[in-house]
Short mmCIF file of C-alpha atoms and ligand atoms in Angstrom, two decimals:
data_model
loop_
_atom_site.label_atom_id
_atom_site.label_comp_id
_atom_site.label_asym_id
_atom_site.label_seq_id
_atom_site.Cartn_x
_atom_site.Cartn_y
_atom_site.Cartn_z
CA MET A 226 -21.84 -17.51 -1.28
CA ALA A 227 -24.28 -16.35 1.40
CA LEU A 228 -22.93 -15.83 4.88
CA PRO A 229 -25.29 -17.29 7.51
CA GLN A 230 -26.23 -14.89 10.27
CA ASN A 231 -24.76 -17.11 12.98
CA GLN A 232 -21.23 -16.72 11.58
CA ILE A 233 -20.51 -13.28 12.97
CA PRO A 234 -16.77 -13.00 13.62
CA THR A 235 -16.05 -12.10 17.22
CA ALA A 236 -13.82 -9.12 16.32
CA PHE A 237 -16.86 -7.30 14.94
CA GLU A 238 -19.49 -5.89 17.28
CA ALA A 239 -22.55 -5.67 15.03
CA PHE A 240 -23.76 -7.46 11.95
CA VAL A 241 -26.04 -6.24 9.18
CA ASN A 242 -27.21 -8.89 6.76
CA ALA A 243 -28.18 -6.52 3.92
CA THR A 244 -30.57 -7.76 1.27
CA SER A 245 -30.70 -4.57 -0.82
CA ILE A 246 -28.32 -1.80 -1.92
CA ASP A 247 -30.47 0.65 0.05
CA GLU A 248 -30.03 -1.33 3.23
CA ALA A 249 -26.26 -1.72 2.78
CA CYS A 250 -25.74 1.98 1.96
CA LYS A 251 -27.88 3.13 4.90
CA ALA A 252 -25.82 0.93 7.21
CA LEU A 253 -22.58 2.29 5.70
CA ALA A 254 -23.81 5.88 6.15
CA ILE A 255 -23.42 5.45 9.93
CA GLY A 256 -19.67 5.56 9.26
CA ASP A 257 -18.40 2.55 11.23
CA GLY A 258 -19.05 -0.18 8.67
CA THR A 259 -16.93 -2.88 7.07
CA VAL A 260 -18.33 -4.52 3.96
CA VAL A 261 -17.92 -8.24 3.53
CA ALA A 262 -18.64 -9.90 0.18
CA GLY A 263 -16.81 -13.23 -0.33
CA GLY A 264 -14.65 -12.68 2.75
CA THR A 265 -11.54 -14.17 1.09
CA ASP A 266 -9.44 -11.07 1.83
CA LEU A 267 -11.30 -9.79 4.86
CA TRP A 268 -11.10 -12.95 6.98
CA VAL A 269 -7.35 -13.15 6.34
CA GLN A 270 -6.78 -9.46 7.06
CA LYS A 271 -9.06 -8.85 10.03
CA ASP A 272 -6.41 -9.84 12.59
CA GLU A 273 -3.53 -8.04 10.87
CA ALA A 274 -2.25 -5.23 13.08
CA HIS A 275 -1.61 -2.81 10.20
CA LYS A 276 -5.23 -2.79 9.03
CA THR A 277 -8.24 -1.57 10.97
CA PHE A 278 -11.86 -2.24 10.17
CA GLY A 279 -15.10 -0.59 11.29
CA PRO A 280 -16.86 -2.68 13.95
CA ARG A 281 -20.20 -2.94 12.06
CA LEU A 282 -19.90 -5.84 9.60
CA ILE A 283 -22.18 -5.38 6.59
CA ASN A 284 -22.72 -8.56 4.61
CA ILE A 285 -23.57 -7.86 0.95
CA SER A 286 -23.44 -11.46 -0.25
CA ASN A 287 -27.24 -11.77 -0.13
CA ILE A 288 -27.95 -8.72 -2.33
CA GLU A 289 -29.28 -10.26 -5.53
CA GLU A 290 -29.06 -7.06 -7.60
CA LEU A 291 -25.27 -6.99 -7.04
CA ALA A 292 -24.88 -10.45 -8.60
CA ARG A 293 -26.06 -9.54 -12.11
CA ILE A 294 -23.99 -9.61 -15.29
CA GLU A 295 -25.65 -7.32 -17.83
CA ILE A 296 -24.42 -7.56 -21.41
CA GLY A 297 -25.77 -4.54 -23.26
CA ARG A 298 -25.15 -3.66 -26.89
CA ASP A 299 -22.91 -0.75 -25.87
CA ARG A 300 -21.92 -1.46 -22.27
CA ILE A 301 -21.19 -4.39 -20.01
CA ARG A 302 -22.08 -4.10 -16.33
CA LEU A 303 -20.87 -6.52 -13.68
CA GLY A 304 -22.50 -6.27 -10.26
CA ALA A 305 -19.95 -5.94 -7.45
CA ARG A 306 -20.91 -9.34 -6.05
CA VAL A 307 -20.17 -11.20 -9.30
CA THR A 308 -17.58 -13.85 -8.48
CA MET A 309 -14.59 -15.04 -10.49
CA SER A 310 -16.51 -18.29 -11.14
CA ASP A 311 -19.52 -16.29 -12.42
CA ILE A 312 -17.18 -14.54 -14.89
CA LEU A 313 -15.74 -17.85 -16.05
CA ASP A 314 -19.15 -19.50 -16.34
CA ASN A 315 -20.71 -16.67 -18.35
CA GLY A 316 -21.03 -17.75 -21.98
CA ASP A 317 -20.68 -14.24 -23.46
CA LEU A 318 -17.79 -12.76 -21.47
CA GLY A 319 -15.30 -15.21 -22.98
CA ASP A 320 -15.75 -13.48 -26.35
CA ILE A 321 -16.26 -9.93 -25.08
CA ALA A 322 -13.59 -9.75 -22.38
CA PRO A 323 -11.23 -12.71 -22.89
CA ALA A 324 -8.44 -11.20 -20.78
CA LEU A 325 -10.81 -10.76 -17.82
CA CYS A 326 -11.78 -14.43 -18.18
CA GLU A 327 -8.11 -15.40 -18.42
CA ALA A 328 -7.49 -13.51 -15.16
CA ALA A 329 -10.44 -15.25 -13.49
CA ASN A 330 -9.11 -18.58 -14.70
CA LYS A 331 -5.66 -17.91 -13.18
CA PHE A 332 -7.21 -16.67 -9.95
CA ALA A 333 -6.58 -18.80 -6.86
CA SER A 334 -8.39 -22.16 -6.57
CA PRO A 335 -11.95 -23.13 -7.59
CA GLN A 336 -13.05 -22.76 -3.94
CA ILE A 337 -11.70 -19.18 -3.71
CA ARG A 338 -13.02 -18.34 -7.20
CA ASN A 339 -16.52 -19.35 -6.04
CA ALA A 340 -16.41 -16.78 -3.23
CA ALA A 341 -14.05 -14.01 -4.43
CA THR A 342 -15.98 -11.11 -5.94
CA ILE A 343 -14.90 -8.57 -8.51
CA GLY A 344 -15.99 -5.73 -6.19
CA GLY A 345 -13.85 -7.19 -3.39
CA ASN A 346 -10.85 -7.48 -5.70
CA VAL A 347 -11.17 -3.82 -6.64
CA ALA A 348 -11.98 -2.57 -3.11
CA ASN A 349 -9.05 -4.43 -1.59
CA ALA A 350 -6.76 -2.32 -3.82
CA SER A 351 -3.85 -4.74 -3.90
CA PRO A 352 -1.09 -3.78 -6.37
CA ALA A 353 -1.31 -7.41 -7.55
CA ALA A 354 -5.12 -7.67 -7.89
CA ASP A 355 -5.62 -9.93 -10.89
CA ALA A 356 -9.03 -8.75 -12.12
CA VAL A 357 -7.96 -5.10 -11.99
CA VAL A 358 -5.33 -5.48 -14.74
CA PRO A 359 -7.78 -6.45 -17.51
CA LEU A 360 -10.30 -3.91 -16.14
CA LEU A 361 -7.67 -1.18 -16.69
CA CYS A 362 -7.26 -2.38 -20.28
CA LEU A 363 -11.05 -2.18 -20.71
CA ASP A 364 -11.13 1.46 -19.43
CA ALA A 365 -13.58 0.19 -16.81
CA LYS A 366 -15.49 2.47 -14.46
CA ILE A 367 -16.10 1.69 -10.82
CA GLU A 368 -19.64 2.60 -9.71
CA LEU A 369 -19.74 3.85 -6.12
CA SER A 370 -23.04 4.30 -4.30
CA LYS A 371 -23.95 5.92 -1.02
CA TRP A 372 -26.96 7.03 1.01
CA ASP A 373 -27.02 10.84 0.89
CA GLY A 374 -29.71 11.17 3.56
CA LYS A 375 -32.60 11.13 1.09
CA LYS A 376 -31.69 8.72 -1.67
CA ILE A 377 -28.92 6.57 -3.11
CA SER A 378 -26.48 8.70 -5.11
CA THR A 379 -23.81 7.22 -7.37
CA ARG A 380 -20.57 8.31 -8.99
CA ASP A 381 -18.44 6.54 -11.58
CA VAL A 382 -14.68 6.55 -11.08
CA PRO A 383 -12.38 5.41 -13.92
CA ALA A 384 -10.43 2.34 -12.74
CA ASP A 385 -7.26 4.26 -13.59
CA ALA A 386 -8.11 6.96 -11.04
CA PHE A 387 -9.43 4.64 -8.31
CA PHE A 388 -6.23 3.39 -6.64
CA SER A 389 -3.94 5.63 -4.60
CA ALA A 390 -1.53 3.34 -2.68
CA PRO A 391 -1.29 -0.31 -1.62
CA GLY A 392 -4.66 -1.12 0.01
CA GLN A 393 -5.91 2.42 -0.55
CA SER A 394 -8.29 4.01 -2.99
CA VAL A 395 -10.76 6.86 -3.41
CA LEU A 396 -13.54 4.68 -1.92
CA ALA A 397 -15.02 6.62 1.03
CA VAL A 398 -16.10 4.91 4.27
CA ASP A 399 -19.77 5.45 3.45
CA GLU A 400 -19.52 4.17 -0.13
CA LEU A 401 -20.31 0.78 -1.57
CA ILE A 402 -18.93 -0.47 -4.87
CA THR A 403 -22.11 -1.47 -6.67
CA ALA A 404 -20.83 -2.31 -10.15
CA ILE A 405 -17.95 -2.30 -12.58
CA SER A 406 -18.81 -1.38 -16.14
CA PHE A 407 -17.01 -1.01 -19.45
CA GLU A 408 -17.78 -0.22 -23.06
CA HIS A 409 -18.52 -3.21 -25.27
CA PRO A 410 -15.16 -3.77 -27.01
CA GLY A 411 -16.79 -5.18 -30.18
CA THR A 412 -16.08 -8.54 -31.70
CA ASN A 413 -12.74 -10.36 -31.65
CA PRO A 414 -10.65 -7.95 -29.59
CA ILE A 415 -6.98 -8.83 -29.21
CA ALA A 416 -6.77 -9.27 -25.44
CA ARG A 417 -4.38 -11.22 -23.24
CA PHE A 418 -3.61 -11.60 -19.55
CA PHE A 419 -0.32 -13.00 -18.22
CA LYS A 420 0.49 -13.80 -14.61
CA SER A 421 3.56 -15.19 -12.96
CA GLY A 422 3.92 -17.03 -9.70
CA PRO A 423 5.70 -20.19 -8.58
CA ARG A 424 2.45 -22.09 -9.20
CA PRO A 425 -0.13 -21.39 -11.92
CA ALA A 426 -2.90 -20.77 -9.36
CA LEU A 427 -3.23 -20.00 -5.63
CA GLU A 428 -0.45 -17.45 -6.01
CA ILE A 429 -0.26 -13.72 -5.72
CA ALA A 430 1.20 -12.49 -9.00
CA ILE A 431 4.92 -11.63 -9.07
CA VAL A 432 4.02 -9.67 -12.18
CA SER A 433 0.83 -9.60 -14.23
CA LEU A 434 0.33 -7.92 -17.57
CA GLY A 435 -2.81 -7.22 -19.55
CA PHE A 436 -2.77 -6.23 -23.20
CA SER A 437 -5.56 -5.25 -25.54
CA ALA A 438 -5.66 -3.68 -28.99
CA ARG A 439 -7.29 -3.82 -32.40
CA LEU A 440 -5.54 -4.44 -35.67
CA ALA A 441 -6.83 -2.26 -38.51
CA GLY A 442 -5.06 -2.26 -41.89
CA GLY A 443 -2.00 -3.86 -40.29
CA LYS A 444 -1.76 -1.10 -37.66
CA LEU A 445 -2.43 -1.37 -33.93
CA THR A 446 -5.17 0.84 -32.52
CA ASN A 447 -6.80 1.22 -29.10
CA VAL A 448 -3.65 -0.14 -27.46
CA ARG A 449 -3.97 -0.72 -23.72
CA ILE A 450 -1.26 -2.18 -21.50
CA ALA A 451 -1.71 -2.60 -17.75
CA LEU A 452 0.48 -4.24 -15.13
CA GLY A 453 0.08 -5.58 -11.62
CA ALA A 454 2.76 -5.87 -8.91
CA VAL A 455 5.27 -3.48 -10.52
CA GLY A 456 4.43 -0.47 -8.32
CA PRO A 457 2.25 0.62 -5.38
CA THR A 458 -0.94 0.29 -7.47
CA PRO A 459 -1.89 -1.54 -10.66
CA VAL A 460 -0.80 0.75 -13.52
CA ARG A 461 -1.29 1.54 -17.19
CA ALA A 462 1.88 1.68 -19.31
CA ARG A 463 0.83 4.84 -21.15
CA LYS A 464 4.18 5.68 -22.79
CA THR A 465 4.41 2.21 -24.32
CA GLU A 466 0.76 2.41 -25.42
CA LYS A 467 1.45 5.75 -27.12
CA LEU A 468 4.51 4.37 -28.90
CA LEU A 469 2.51 1.47 -30.34
CA GLU A 470 -0.71 3.33 -31.16
CA GLY A 471 -1.39 3.58 -34.89
CA GLN A 472 1.85 1.80 -35.83
CA ARG A 473 2.76 -1.30 -37.83
CA LEU A 474 4.33 -3.95 -35.64
CA THR A 475 7.87 -4.10 -37.03
CA ASP A 476 10.74 -5.80 -35.16
CA ASP A 477 12.24 -2.38 -34.40
CA LEU A 478 8.97 -1.12 -32.95
CA LYS A 479 8.60 -4.24 -30.79
CA ALA A 480 12.14 -3.76 -29.43
CA ALA A 481 11.46 -0.07 -28.73
CA ALA A 482 8.20 -0.98 -26.95
CA LEU A 483 10.02 -3.39 -24.62
CA ASP A 484 12.61 -0.73 -23.75
CA THR A 485 9.92 1.91 -23.18
CA LEU A 486 8.03 -0.44 -20.89
CA ALA A 487 11.19 -1.15 -18.90
CA ASP A 488 11.73 2.62 -18.50
CA GLU A 489 8.23 3.42 -17.30
CA ILE A 490 7.82 0.79 -14.57
CA SER A 491 9.74 0.75 -11.29
CA PRO A 492 9.21 -2.59 -9.60
CA ILE A 493 10.80 -3.27 -6.22
CA ASP A 494 12.68 -6.21 -4.69
CA ASP A 495 10.61 -8.19 -2.22
CA VAL A 496 10.22 -11.74 -0.91
CA ARG A 497 8.35 -12.83 -4.03
CA GLY A 498 10.77 -11.53 -6.65
CA SER A 499 13.59 -9.11 -7.38
CA ALA A 500 13.12 -5.88 -9.31
CA TRP A 501 15.33 -7.36 -12.07
CA TYR A 502 13.13 -10.47 -12.33
CA ARG A 503 9.97 -8.37 -12.43
CA GLN A 504 11.41 -6.26 -15.25
CA HIS A 505 12.34 -9.44 -17.09
CA LEU A 506 8.80 -10.87 -16.68
CA ALA A 507 7.13 -7.64 -17.81
CA ARG A 508 9.28 -7.53 -20.96
CA THR A 509 8.66 -11.20 -21.69
CA TYR A 510 4.89 -10.85 -21.33
CA LEU A 511 4.75 -7.77 -23.55
CA GLN A 512 6.90 -9.57 -26.12
CA GLU A 513 4.45 -12.49 -26.09
CA ALA A 514 1.45 -10.16 -26.33
CA LEU A 515 2.97 -8.33 -29.32
CA HIS A 516 3.84 -11.62 -30.98
CA ASP A 517 0.20 -12.75 -30.55
CA ALA A 518 -1.07 -9.42 -31.86
CA ALA A 519 1.09 -9.74 -34.97
CA GLN A 520 -0.31 -13.23 -35.64
CA SER A 521 -3.96 -12.25 -35.23
C1 FAD B 1661 -6.00 -18.50 -0.80
C2 FAD B 1661 -6.23 -17.19 -1.48
C3 FAD B 1661 -5.84 -17.04 -2.79
C4 FAD B 1661 -6.04 -15.82 -3.46
N1 FAD B 1661 -5.65 -15.71 -4.74
C5 FAD B 1661 -5.81 -14.54 -5.40
C6 FAD B 1661 -5.43 -14.42 -6.76
O1 FAD B 1661 -4.98 -15.37 -7.41
N2 FAD B 1661 -5.59 -13.20 -7.36
C7 FAD B 1661 -6.10 -12.11 -6.69
O2 FAD B 1661 -6.22 -11.05 -7.27
N3 FAD B 1661 -6.50 -12.22 -5.39
C8 FAD B 1661 -6.37 -13.40 -4.74
N4 FAD B 1661 -6.77 -13.52 -3.43
C9 FAD B 1661 -7.37 -12.34 -2.77
C10 FAD B 1661 -8.93 -12.32 -2.80
O3 FAD B 1661 -9.47 -13.58 -3.05
C11 FAD B 1661 -9.46 -11.32 -3.87
O4 FAD B 1661 -8.95 -10.03 -3.68
C12 FAD B 1661 -10.99 -11.29 -3.89
O5 FAD B 1661 -11.43 -10.79 -5.14
C13 FAD B 1661 -11.63 -10.45 -2.78
O6 FAD B 1661 -13.04 -10.52 -2.94
P1 FAD B 1661 -13.99 -10.86 -1.71
O7 FAD B 1661 -15.37 -10.82 -2.23
O8 FAD B 1661 -13.59 -12.13 -1.04
O9 FAD B 1661 -13.67 -9.61 -0.77
P2 FAD B 1661 -13.83 -9.49 0.80
O10 FAD B 1661 -12.77 -10.29 1.48
O11 FAD B 1661 -15.24 -9.72 1.21
O12 FAD B 1661 -13.50 -7.94 0.95
C14 FAD B 1661 -12.21 -7.43 0.63
C15 FAD B 1661 -12.15 -5.95 0.98
O13 FAD B 1661 -12.99 -5.20 0.11
C16 FAD B 1661 -14.08 -4.57 0.82
N5 FAD B 1661 -15.26 -4.77 -0.03
C17 FAD B 1661 -15.67 -5.94 -0.59
N6 FAD B 1661 -16.69 -5.72 -1.41
C18 FAD B 1661 -16.94 -4.39 -1.38
C19 FAD B 1661 -17.88 -3.55 -2.05
N7 FAD B 1661 -18.78 -4.03 -2.92
N8 FAD B 1661 -17.86 -2.23 -1.78
C20 FAD B 1661 -16.95 -1.71 -0.91
N9 FAD B 1661 -16.03 -2.46 -0.26
C21 FAD B 1661 -16.02 -3.78 -0.51
C22 FAD B 1661 -14.12 -5.26 2.18
O14 FAD B 1661 -14.58 -4.40 3.19
C23 FAD B 1661 -12.66 -5.64 2.37
O15 FAD B 1661 -11.92 -4.53 2.87
C24 FAD B 1661 -6.61 -14.73 -2.75
C25 FAD B 1661 -7.04 -14.89 -1.43
C26 FAD B 1661 -6.84 -16.10 -0.79
C27 FAD B 1661 -7.30 -16.25 0.63
#
């Protein structure tokens, strides 16, 4: 969704309508920039007292190269400006990354999905960010670009190492998220995404859980479990993954996995749900994921 130049919010003092990564990174290099992509978080947050934004608004929604979905034989690359609707509408991603598509499908309303970008979801660093949970299961990397004075330089940060606290990450003020990429998971991965809220859409998750694995000779391999809204950042459940890795899914193992998961997450009570309820949801979703895995 392109933002017309005459819609500059009054709280910002300058507006850069970038049409290339170069232009956006050079504007960010000045150090007082705020990126806007779909604006679905930014417009809501710009008046919140606890968050401050640089006064130079840099619109990236007209940068075509950030809107590409590249399906390579080995790697998938989603430009930062790819929207949740783009993910849902892409014919290949449904097979390659079904949990990411499930997350996009449970994301807000069609109107928000048309504007909300994957880069914005990552950059916003909410503990409940829906797209981040399947990205953690995919071992995704976040590509960060900046103008180093002579050229654009980039670094790749594993999604797992990107988030540091609610709303905070390793993204520097002069950096732009340019893409999110992950290894091609091969055909027919077991991959699920679960999300709970009072309504199926237009809700921030009370708990979300992503699960992915392969089944080889009756044993689970490449087990990945990630959760949203059970801590200050989206997290991987590494102890539970380790317990399941390389094992046959017996009833005893499933029960042990649920207990291990309960031990390794520490959700809090808040207005959207109690810690007890969050624990209960996390266990229920893992149980369902393991049941599905056993059937596949
Ligand atoms: C009604 C409503 C419902 C919602 N429902 C959900 C939901 O179900 N699930 C969910 O996860 N979220 C939900 N959200 C939150 C929001 O839609 C998502 O987080 C969305 O993905 C943000 O993307 P955006 O392009 O709109 O980001 P913007 O609002 O444009 O930006 C968000 C933040 O990221 C920064 N930013 C954006 N792009 C980049 C980039 N490429 N590089 C560096 N920084 C960048 C901005 O400066 C800003 O701080 C909802 C929001 C609303 C208003």
